[in-house]
Amino acid sequence: MSTTASSPECAPYLDSNLSLEARVEDLLGRLTLEEKVSLVHGDTKFTTNAIPRLGIPTRWLSDGPHGVREDVGPDTWYSAGRTDDFASCLPALIGLAATWNPECAKAYGHVIGEEALARGKHIMLGPGVNIMRTPLNGRNFEYFGEDPVLAAQMSVPYVKAVQSHKVASCIKHFAANNQETQRMRVNVEMDERALREIYLPAFKAAVQEAGVWTLMGAYNRFRGEHCCHNAYLLNDVLKGEWAFKGLVMSDWAGTHDTPQAVENGLDLEMGTEKPYEDYYLSGPYLEGLKSGAFSVETLDEKVRRNLRVMFWTGAFDGRPDGALNTPAHHNSAKTIAAESLVLLKNENAALPISADTVGSIAVIGENAVRLHAPGGGSSGIKAFYEITPLQGITKRAGAQANVTFSMGYRQGGGQGLIGRAVDAAKHAEVAVIIAGLNHTPFLDDEATDRRDMKLPYQQDELIARVAEANPNTIVVLETGGPVEMPWLGAVKAVIAAWYPGMEAGSAIAEALFGDTNPGGKLPCTFPARLEDSPAHANGTYPGVDLETTYEEGIFVGYRWFDEKRIEPLFPFGHGLSYTSFEYSNCSVQSLAGGSVSIAFSVKNIGSRAGQEVAQVYVADLESALPRPPKELKAFRKVALKPGEAAKIELELGPDALAYYDPSRKGFVAEPGQFEVQIGSSSADIRLRAGFELGQEHFLMDGA
């Protein structure tokens, strides 16, 4: 069963003029059985085996949806202690989603790709595209929110940009990894419509539109099988229906069984908590191959997928140098952060603050001075620098106003902090509270979910008392998702800043003082109460006896709130501006093949330049199966000067009108009446237009 190889000096696989598949097949034929097995599992925390006699180098993987993670030791999670692994820290992916700007996603991906090259990485583990089912998920900050269209349209340019630098993206976590509580063991059950309409579209887009080269399985089980070796998800859907040609890797310690790993679609085992030679796809696999329990053909297919990625990333042909911590990268981090800020409330135009007329500002809150880049688990970054909100505000206004700081709250509490903050607020014209969460356990951190939607460390009391002491109180929230705001009516303005990365302070300060105009929109619904959310309204989170059933089906996020007529604290897509926008001139025209042409205008009718995200929803008025009252199908972000208008034209195909029919195992766009709804948020619809689809269109999901 073993093969030997002659000198590879002139071997066809080294000829870069040959096709990728020809090179793969030539090299595959030169590998011994033992060498083949060595390529389908890790040999350190983040590398795979080199095969020097054939010129196969060590392959380097790295965490880093928000930047390239610092290096760790080969056999430990502790830092390797290097001084050359500082990286640019970009805003968390939930903030990128809040930009609603695919150009920001593209810029984001270029930073990741260039810095991964500079650090010698072949595969970057990101982005994550899991849907926000519950506000409590500890990794919501790493994902793109609650809507599959938004997640897909933001992840595709990210992946394309990363991979334009010959660095493979790894889309994750496939699939239904929507909670951290019992994530290694919980079994997820859901109907096929929910799977196909809500939880798979972003993965499918990454595979079929972006051409992503690697995919990571999730920790949880799905319909009884672990996702890292789940026959339905990996063999049937991913490699069968979607024709994925890249490699499937396990999440670290996500592999549990050799026969399942062999037969159910896993191509690369990483991070198993055993000696490397005892990994499920290492020694036990080799023994099974030699005994005839497993076929060499199955192994060869795994190796092919690994070799494809190695050739594509330039492992044999040399790679460009990349770039690390350049001014352009830092500028991208700042631009993306600025576009991610969501102005939730702005009573009586309290923002922007006039630095020319405001003489004193009290900055309050531990998050004003806390560094977030290193936290959150595997997405933590060893940032080249991180500008805090206090630093940003002081730099922007310190020469014109007296800026003071009071901690107000800190991890671990302290009642006296509130009193001192209230006193500081009384002696300032404006109080700016930098509140939120902080990536510690149970507060936006990998492996733990949040326990509730409340702000920790008595922040609700702090904000209420500061607002009582100073009528000009502004709250900036650094969080990875929704929080309760019992003090909302008492404060003048609220900004959702997410975790804005290395340029956090600059972006926040420039928005507060009007140098930039917040143009972000919520990528998730902010419920007024946790129990209003679907996973909590029906009591299926976090599951019973390690079993959870998604009883809400397709009614996730705003779909649920619309269907149940529950008013949220802030709706999906919400985001104010320092200017105002007018929508007009809507027209809808049916085209051949079941497509629809939509045109409308957006005009800036205020006195400041600003950005608006025009959101296009579709309602199926005559559906044979239950459908949400409306579903996001397209969006456009436009930057407009005062008085400037933009005509927006777009086309929706029949796939945008379709729902998944489990009985037919495909998507169906039914003939009948539809309505296009265009607005500034899911709850702020400005234009409506009806149209009719004349005939049925059936689309297989793999098409």
GROMACS .gro file of N, CA, C and O in nm, residues 580-645:
model
  264
  580SER      N    1  -3.076   6.418   0.776
  580SER     CA    2  -3.202   6.347   0.748
  580SER      C    3  -3.206   6.308   0.601
  580SER      O    4  -3.150   6.377   0.514
  581PHE      N    5  -3.276   6.199   0.574
  581PHE     CA    6  -3.284   6.147   0.438
  581PHE      C    7  -3.429   6.128   0.395
  581PHE      O    8  -3.514   6.087   0.475
  582GLU      N    9  -3.453   6.156   0.271
  582GLU     CA   10  -3.587   6.144   0.212
  582GLU      C   11  -3.583   6.037   0.103
  582GLU      O   12  -3.494   6.037   0.018
  583TYR      N   13  -3.681   5.949   0.104
  583TYR     CA   14  -3.695   5.843   0.004
  583TYR      C   15  -3.808   5.880  -0.092
  583TYR      O   16  -3.913   5.930  -0.048
  584SER      N   17  -3.789   5.851  -0.222
  584SER     CA   18  -3.893   5.886  -0.318
  584SER      C   19  -3.876   5.805  -0.447
  584SER      O   20  -3.778   5.733  -0.466
  585ASN      N   21  -3.975   5.821  -0.536
  585ASN     CA   22  -3.969   5.772  -0.674
  585ASN      C   23  -3.943   5.622  -0.685
  585ASN      O   24  -3.851   5.578  -0.755
  586CYS      N   25  -4.022   5.545  -0.616
  586CYS     CA   26  -4.006   5.399  -0.619
  586CYS      C   27  -4.076   5.341  -0.742
  586CYS      O   28  -4.191   5.374  -0.772
  587SER      N   29  -4.005   5.254  -0.812
  587SER     CA   30  -4.066   5.180  -0.923
  587SER      C   31  -4.017   5.037  -0.920
  587SER      O   32  -3.902   5.009  -0.887
  588VAL      N   33  -4.107   4.945  -0.953
  588VAL     CA   34  -4.075   4.803  -0.957
  588VAL      C   35  -4.124   4.747  -1.089
  588VAL      O   36  -4.239   4.771  -1.129
  589GLN      N   37  -4.037   4.673  -1.156
  589GLN     CA   38  -4.073   4.618  -1.286
  589GLN      C   39  -4.036   4.471  -1.291
  589GLN      O   40  -3.922   4.433  -1.259
  590SER      N   41  -4.130   4.387  -1.331
  590SER     CA   42  -4.103   4.244  -1.347
  590SER      C   43  -4.024   4.221  -1.475
  590SER      O   44  -4.053   4.281  -1.579
  591LEU      N   45  -3.922   4.135  -1.465
  591LEU     CA   46  -3.837   4.104  -1.579
  591LEU      C   47  -3.852   3.958  -1.618
  591LEU      O   48  -3.913   3.879  -1.545
  592ALA      N   49  -3.796   3.924  -1.732
  592ALA     CA   50  -3.800   3.785  -1.775
  592ALA      C   51  -3.721   3.697  -1.678
  592ALA      O   52  -3.626   3.742  -1.615
  593GLY      N   53  -3.763   3.573  -1.667
  593GLY     CA   54  -3.692   3.478  -1.582
  593GLY      C   55  -3.721   3.488  -1.435
  593GLY      O   56  -3.651   3.429  -1.353
  594GLY      N   57  -3.824   3.566  -1.400
  594GLY     CA   58  -3.863   3.576  -1.260
  594GLY      C   59  -3.789   3.682  -1.180
  594GLY      O   60  -3.806   3.691  -1.059
  595SER      N   61  -3.707   3.764  -1.246
  595SER     CA   62  -3.635   3.871  -1.177
  595SER      C   63  -3.721   3.996  -1.166
  595SER      O   64  -3.820   4.012  -1.237
  596VAL      N   65  -3.680   4.085  -1.077
  596VAL     CA   66  -3.752   4.209  -1.053
  596VAL      C   67  -3.652   4.324  -1.051
  596VAL      O   68  -3.547   4.315  -0.984
  597SER      N   69  -3.681   4.431  -1.124
  597SER     CA   70  -3.599   4.551  -1.123
  597SER      C   71  -3.660   4.653  -1.029
  597SER      O   72  -3.780   4.681  -1.037
  598ILE      N   73  -3.579   4.710  -0.940
  598ILE     CA   74  -3.627   4.806  -0.840
  598ILE      C   75  -3.544   4.933  -0.852
  598ILE      O   76  -3.421   4.928  -0.863
  599ALA      N   77  -3.610   5.046  -0.850
  599ALA     CA   78  -3.541   5.175  -0.853
  599ALA      C   79  -3.607   5.271  -0.756
  599ALA      O   80  -3.730   5.270  -0.741
  600PHE      N   81  -3.528   5.354  -0.690
  600PHE     CA   82  -3.580   5.456  -0.599
  600PHE      C   83  -3.470   5.558  -0.573
  600PHE      O   84  -3.354   5.537  -0.611
  601SER      N   85  -3.506   5.667  -0.512
  601SER     CA   86  -3.410   5.774  -0.484
  601SER      C   87  -3.400   5.800  -0.335
  601SER      O   88  -3.499   5.788  -0.261
  602VAL      N   89  -3.281   5.838  -0.291
  602VAL     CA   90  -3.256   5.880  -0.154
  602VAL      C   91  -3.188   6.017  -0.160
  602VAL      O   92  -3.090   6.034  -0.233
  603LYS      N   93  -3.240   6.113  -0.082
  603LYS     CA   94  -3.186   6.249  -0.084
  603LYS      C   95  -3.152   6.293   0.058
  603LYS      O   96  -3.228   6.268   0.152
  604ASN      N   97  -3.037   6.357   0.072
  604ASN     CA   98  -2.997   6.417   0.199
  604ASN      C   99  -3.065   6.553   0.210
  604ASN      O  100  -3.031   6.647   0.137
  605ILE      N  101  -3.163   6.564   0.299
  605ILE     CA  102  -3.238   6.689   0.312
  605ILE      C  103  -3.195   6.767   0.436
  605ILE      O  104  -3.261   6.864   0.474
  606GLY      N  105  -3.084   6.727   0.498
  606GLY     CA  106  -3.033   6.798   0.615
  606GLY      C  107  -2.918   6.889   0.580
  606GLY      O  108  -2.890   6.917   0.463
  607SER      N  109  -2.848   6.933   0.683
  607SER     CA  110  -2.742   7.031   0.666
  607SER      C  111  -2.602   6.973   0.678
  607SER      O  112  -2.503   7.047   0.670
  608ARG      N  113  -2.591   6.843   0.700
  608ARG     CA  114  -2.461   6.778   0.713
  608ARG      C  115  -2.447   6.665   0.611
  608ARG      O  116  -2.545   6.601   0.575
  609ALA      N  117  -2.325   6.639   0.569
  609ALA     CA  118  -2.299   6.521   0.489
  609ALA      C  119  -2.322   6.397   0.576
  609ALA      O  120  -2.299   6.399   0.697
  610GLY      N  121  -2.368   6.290   0.515
  610GLY     CA  122  -2.394   6.169   0.591
  610GLY      C  123  -2.409   6.048   0.501
  610GLY      O  124  -2.411   6.058   0.378
  611GLN      N  125  -2.420   5.932   0.565
  611GLN     CA  126  -2.438   5.806   0.494
  611GLN      C  127  -2.572   5.744   0.535
  611GLN      O  128  -2.609   5.748   0.653
  612GLU      N  129  -2.640   5.688   0.439
  612GLU     CA  130  -2.766   5.620   0.467
  612GLU      C  131  -2.761   5.480   0.408
  612GLU      O  132  -2.707   5.459   0.298
  613VAL      N  133  -2.814   5.384   0.482
  613VAL     CA  134  -2.828   5.247   0.434
  613VAL      C  135  -2.973   5.226   0.396
  613VAL      O  136  -3.061   5.217   0.484
  614ALA      N  137  -2.999   5.220   0.267
  614ALA     CA  138  -3.134   5.192   0.219
  614ALA      C  139  -3.154   5.041   0.217
  614ALA      O  140  -3.077   4.969   0.153
  615GLN      N  141  -3.256   4.995   0.285
  615GLN     CA  142  -3.280   4.852   0.303
  615GLN      C  143  -3.402   4.808   0.224
  615GLN      O  144  -3.507   4.871   0.230
  616VAL      N  145  -3.387   4.701   0.150
  616VAL     CA  146  -3.493   4.651   0.062
  616VAL      C  147  -3.544   4.518   0.118
  616VAL      O  148  -3.470   4.419   0.124
  617TYR      N  149  -3.669   4.518   0.160
  617TYR     CA  150  -3.734   4.398   0.212
  617TYR      C  151  -3.840   4.351   0.112
  617TYR      O  152  -3.893   4.431   0.034
  618VAL      N  153  -3.870   4.221   0.116
  618VAL     CA  154  -3.973   4.164   0.031
  618VAL      C  155  -4.072   4.088   0.116
  618VAL      O  156  -4.033   4.014   0.208
  619ALA      N  157  -4.201   4.108   0.087
  619ALA     CA  158  -4.309   4.035   0.154
  619ALA      C  159  -4.381   3.950   0.050
  619ALA      O  160  -4.420   4.001  -0.056
  620ASP      N  161  -4.397   3.822   0.079
  620ASP     CA  162  -4.475   3.731  -0.005
  620ASP      C  163  -4.617   3.732   0.048
  620ASP      O  164  -4.644   3.687   0.160
  621LEU      N  165  -4.710   3.785  -0.031
  621LEU     CA  166  -4.847   3.806   0.017
  621LEU      C  167  -4.936   3.685  -0.003
  621LEU      O  168  -5.049   3.684   0.047
  622GLU      N  169  -4.890   3.583  -0.076
  622GLU     CA  170  -4.976   3.467  -0.107
  622GLU      C  171  -4.896   3.338  -0.099
  622GLU      O  172  -4.885   3.266  -0.196
  623SER      N  173  -4.841   3.308   0.014
  623SER     CA  174  -4.751   3.193   0.026
  623SER      C  175  -4.825   3.068   0.071
  623SER      O  176  -4.912   3.073   0.158
  624ALA      N  177  -4.788   2.954   0.012
  624ALA     CA  178  -4.846   2.826   0.052
  624ALA      C  179  -4.796   2.781   0.188
  624ALA      O  180  -4.865   2.711   0.261
  625LEU      N  181  -4.672   2.820   0.224
  625LEU     CA  182  -4.616   2.790   0.355
  625LEU      C  183  -4.597   2.919   0.432
  625LEU      O  184  -4.583   3.026   0.372
  626PRO      N  185  -4.597   2.914   0.565
  626PRO     CA  186  -4.580   3.036   0.644
  626PRO      C  187  -4.449   3.105   0.610
  626PRO      O  188  -4.345   3.041   0.597
  627ARG      N  189  -4.456   3.237   0.597
  627ARG     CA  190  -4.336   3.318   0.572
  627ARG      C  191  -4.338   3.438   0.664
  627ARG      O  192  -4.444   3.483   0.709
  628PRO      N  193  -4.222   3.496   0.693
  628PRO     CA  194  -4.219   3.617   0.776
  628PRO      C  195  -4.290   3.732   0.706
  628PRO      O  196  -4.304   3.733   0.583
  629PRO      N  197  -4.337   3.830   0.783
  629PRO     CA  198  -4.402   3.946   0.721
  629PRO      C  199  -4.315   4.017   0.619
  629PRO      O  200  -4.365   4.074   0.523
  630LYS      N  201  -4.184   4.015   0.639
  630LYS     CA  202  -4.090   4.069   0.539
  630LYS      C  203  -3.952   4.011   0.566
  630LYS      O  204  -3.922   3.969   0.678
  631GLU      N  205  -3.871   4.011   0.460
  631GLU     CA  206  -3.736   3.958   0.470
  631GLU      C  207  -3.640   4.051   0.394
  631GLU      O  208  -3.669   4.092   0.281
  632LEU      N  209  -3.525   4.081   0.457
  632LEU     CA  210  -3.424   4.161   0.390
  632LEU      C  211  -3.371   4.086   0.268
  632LEU      O  212  -3.335   3.969   0.277
  633LYS      N  213  -3.366   4.154   0.154
  633LYS     CA  214  -3.316   4.092   0.033
  633LYS      C  215  -3.204   4.170  -0.034
  633LYS      O  216  -3.131   4.115  -0.117
  634ALA      N  217  -3.190   4.300  -0.002
  634ALA     CA  218  -3.082   4.380  -0.059
  634ALA      C  219  -3.065   4.506   0.024
  634ALA      O  220  -3.154   4.543   0.102
  635PHE      N  221  -2.951   4.572   0.008
  635PHE     CA  222  -2.928   4.701   0.074
  635PHE      C  223  -2.820   4.776  -0.002
  635PHE      O  224  -2.738   4.717  -0.073
  636ARG      N  225  -2.823   4.906   0.012
  636ARG     CA  226  -2.721   4.991  -0.049
  636ARG      C  227  -2.685   5.103   0.049
  636ARG      O  228  -2.773   5.166   0.106
  637LYS      N  229  -2.556   5.126   0.068
  637LYS     CA  230  -2.511   5.237   0.151
  637LYS      C  231  -2.463   5.349   0.061
  637LYS      O  232  -2.379   5.326  -0.028
  638VAL      N  233  -2.517   5.468   0.080
  638VAL     CA  234  -2.479   5.581  -0.003
  638VAL      C  235  -2.432   5.696   0.085
  638VAL      O  236  -2.486   5.719   0.194
  639ALA      N  237  -2.329   5.767   0.039
  639ALA     CA  238  -2.278   5.886   0.106
  639ALA      C  239  -2.326   6.008   0.029
  639ALA      O  240  -2.302   6.019  -0.092
  640LEU      N  241  -2.395   6.098   0.098
  640LEU     CA  242  -2.457   6.212   0.031
  640LEU      C  243  -2.424   6.343   0.102
  640LEU      O  244  -2.431   6.352   0.225
  641LYS      N  245  -2.393   6.444   0.024
  641LYS     CA  246  -2.375   6.579   0.076
  641LYS      C  247  -2.511   6.645   0.096
  641LYS      O  248  -2.612   6.597   0.042
  642PRO      N  249  -2.518   6.752   0.173
  642PRO     CA  250  -2.647   6.820   0.190
  642PRO      C  251  -2.708   6.856   0.055
  642PRO      O  252  -2.641   6.911  -0.033
  643GLY      N  253  -2.835   6.820   0.036
  643GLY     CA  254  -2.905   6.848  -0.088
  643GLY      C  255  -2.880   6.749  -0.199
  643GLY      O  256  -2.948   6.754  -0.304
  644GLU      N  257  -2.785   6.656  -0.180
  644GLU     CA  258  -2.751   6.560  -0.285
  644GLU      C  259  -2.845   6.440  -0.281
  644GLU      O  260  -2.887   6.395  -0.174
  645ALA      N  261  -2.877   6.387  -0.399
  645ALA     CA  262  -2.964   6.271  -0.411
  645ALA      C  263  -2.893   6.162  -0.490
  645ALA      O  264  -2.806   6.189  -0.573
   0.00000   0.00000   0.00000
